[in-house]
PDB file of C-alpha atoms in Angstrom:
ATOM      1  CA  LYS N   1       8.188  -2.934  -7.431  1.00 62.00           C
ATOM      2  CA  ALA N   2       7.893  -3.742 -11.121  1.00 66.00           C
ATOM      3  CA  ALA N   3       5.089  -2.099 -13.096  1.00 85.00           C
ATOM      4  CA  GLY N   4       3.051  -5.294 -13.001  1.00 90.00           C
ATOM      5  CA  PHE N   5       3.392  -7.573  -9.987  1.00 95.00           C
ATOM      6  CA  THR N   6       1.590 -10.214  -7.974  1.00 95.00           C
ATOM      7  CA  ALA N   7       1.039  -8.996  -4.434  1.00 96.00           C
ATOM      8  CA  VAL N   8       2.469 -11.206  -1.704  1.00 96.00           C
ATOM      9  CA  VAL N   9       0.535 -11.826   1.522  1.00 97.00           C
ATOM     10  CA  ASN N  10       1.837 -10.452   4.816  1.00 97.00           C
ATOM     11  CA  THR N  11       3.876  -7.906   2.848  1.00 97.00           C
ATOM     12  CA  HIS N  12       3.758  -4.130   2.383  1.00 97.00           C
ATOM     13  CA  HIS N  13       4.184  -3.039  -1.244  1.00 96.00           C
ATOM     14  CA  ARG N  14       5.436   0.502  -2.012  1.00 95.00           C
ATOM     15  CA  CYS N  15       4.705   1.702  -5.542  1.00 94.00           C
ATOM     16  CA  THR N  16       6.943   4.560  -6.684  1.00 92.00           C
ATOM     17  CA  GLY N  17       7.626   6.400  -9.921  1.00 83.00           C
ATOM     18  CA  GLY N  18       5.186   4.986 -12.444  1.00 84.00           C
ATOM     19  CA  THR N  19       1.860   3.331 -13.194  1.00 88.00           C
ATOM     20  CA  TYR N  20       1.403  -0.034 -11.472  1.00 93.00           C
ATOM     21  CA  ALA N  21      -0.884  -3.040 -11.749  1.00 95.00           C
ATOM     22  CA  ALA N  22      -0.971  -5.254  -8.651  1.00 96.00           C
ATOM     23  CA  THR N  23      -2.686  -8.643  -8.887  1.00 97.00           C
ATOM     24  CA  LEU N  24      -4.007 -10.262  -5.717  1.00 97.00           C
ATOM     25  CA  PRO N  25      -3.720 -14.019  -5.167  1.00 97.00           C
ATOM     26  CA  LEU N  26      -6.957 -15.958  -4.699  1.00 96.00           C
ATOM     27  CA  GLY N  27      -8.558 -15.077  -1.380  1.00 94.00           C
ATOM     28  CA  VAL N  28      -9.465 -18.698  -0.672  1.00 93.00           C
ATOM     29  CA  THR N  29      -5.734 -19.517  -0.544  1.00 94.00           C
ATOM     30  CA  THR N  30      -4.999 -16.689   1.909  1.00 94.00           C
ATOM     31  CA  PRO N  31      -7.825 -16.480   4.491  1.00 96.00           C
ATOM     32  CA  GLY N  32      -6.999 -14.109   7.339  1.00 97.00           C
ATOM     33  CA  GLN N  33      -3.761 -12.928   5.726  1.00 97.00           C
ATOM     34  CA  THR N  34      -3.185  -9.297   4.785  1.00 98.00           C
ATOM     35  CA  ILE N  35      -1.634  -7.296   1.967  1.00 98.00           C
ATOM     36  CA  SER N  36      -0.891  -3.591   2.133  1.00 98.00           C
ATOM     37  CA  ILE N  37      -0.214  -1.421  -0.899  1.00 97.00           C
ATOM     38  CA  LYS N  38       0.850   2.249  -0.840  1.00 97.00           C
ATOM     39  CA  ASN N  39       0.901   4.506  -3.892  1.00 96.00           C
ATOM     40  CA  ILE N  40       3.651   7.063  -3.463  1.00 94.00           C
ATOM     41  CA  SER N  41       3.773   7.655  -7.211  1.00 89.00           C
ATOM     42  CA  ALA N  42       2.092  10.556  -9.020  1.00 90.00           C
ATOM     43  CA  THR N  43       0.174   8.085 -11.191  1.00 92.00           C
ATOM     44  CA  LEU N  44      -2.418   5.350 -10.674  1.00 94.00           C
ATOM     45  CA  VAL N  45      -1.984   1.964  -8.994  1.00 95.00           C
ATOM     46  CA  THR N  46      -4.677  -0.558  -9.940  1.00 96.00           C
ATOM     47  CA  VAL N  47      -5.231  -3.533  -7.633  1.00 97.00           C
ATOM     48  CA  THR N  48      -6.946  -6.442  -9.415  1.00 96.00           C
ATOM     49  CA  CYS N  49      -8.401  -9.682  -8.048  1.00 96.00           C
ATOM     50  CA  SER N  50      -7.644 -13.126  -9.428  1.00 94.00           C
ATOM     51  CA  GLY N  51     -10.317 -15.514 -10.646  1.00 92.00           C
ATOM     52  CA  GLY N  52     -13.823 -14.515  -9.615  1.00 92.00           C
ATOM     53  CA  ASP N  53     -12.718 -12.818  -6.374  1.00 96.00           C
ATOM     54  CA  LEU N  54     -14.118  -9.434  -5.386  1.00 96.00           C
ATOM     55  CA  ILE N  55     -12.963  -6.681  -3.040  1.00 97.00           C
ATOM     56  CA  ASP N  56     -15.660  -5.974  -0.430  1.00 96.00           C
ATOM     57  CA  GLY N  57     -18.008  -8.202  -2.438  1.00 94.00           C
ATOM     58  CA  SER N  58     -18.568  -5.625  -5.158  1.00 93.00           C
ATOM     59  CA  SER N  59     -15.579  -4.916  -7.382  1.00 92.00           C
ATOM     60  CA  ALA N  60     -12.758  -6.868  -8.984  1.00 95.00           C
ATOM     61  CA  THR N  61     -10.497  -3.785  -9.066  1.00 96.00           C
ATOM     62  CA  LEU N  62      -9.408  -1.099  -6.632  1.00 97.00           C
ATOM     63  CA  PRO N  63      -7.774   2.079  -7.986  1.00 97.00           C
ATOM     64  CA  LEU N  64      -5.315   3.876  -5.717  1.00 97.00           C
ATOM     65  CA  VAL N  65      -4.503   7.473  -6.650  1.00 96.00           C
ATOM     66  CA  ALA N  66      -1.343   9.262  -5.531  1.00 95.00           C
ATOM     67  CA  GLY N  67      -0.952   9.121  -1.757  1.00 95.00           C
ATOM     68  CA  GLU N  68      -3.593   6.443  -1.143  1.00 97.00           C
ATOM     69  CA  CYS N  69      -3.010   3.122   0.523  1.00 97.00           C
ATOM     70  CA  ALA N  70      -5.010  -0.043   1.068  1.00 98.00           C
ATOM     71  CA  LEU N  71      -4.905  -2.763   3.690  1.00 98.00           C
ATOM     72  CA  ILE N  72      -6.832  -5.820   2.572  1.00 97.00           C
ATOM     73  CA  VAL N  73      -7.447  -9.200   4.169  1.00 97.00           C
ATOM     74  CA  GLY N  74      -8.206 -12.458   2.352  1.00 97.00           C
ATOM     75  CA  HIS N  75     -11.245 -14.622   3.015  1.00 95.00           C
ATOM     76  CA  THR N  76     -12.870 -17.629   1.346  1.00 91.00           C
ATOM     77  CA  THR N  77     -14.570 -15.648  -1.446  1.00 89.00           C
ATOM     78  CA  GLY N  78     -12.240 -12.706  -2.001  1.00 95.00           C
ATOM     79  CA  TRP N  79     -10.819  -9.719  -0.135  1.00 97.00           C
ATOM     80  CA  ASP N  80     -12.044  -7.190   2.430  1.00 97.00           C
ATOM     81  CA  LEU N  81     -10.738  -3.633   2.441  1.00 96.00           C
ATOM     82  CA  ILE N  82      -9.855  -2.618   6.001  1.00 94.00           C
TER      83      ILE N  82
END
């Protein structure tokens, strides 16, 4: 992946060898669809919502440290972390 990328639904994104910024599409356009992101880098991956979306209704960003992963599903007002 490039250092800054837009996450694609129904896709697993592997982040290696650098600091990454992943932007989620609007949840309302992707209800029920998933995105997975894995940080196999030694640095931070920051997942950021588009528009006014939130992850789990509380935050517009989700930091993933080395070794962490996230599986998220879109809904009409944002994203849920599974």
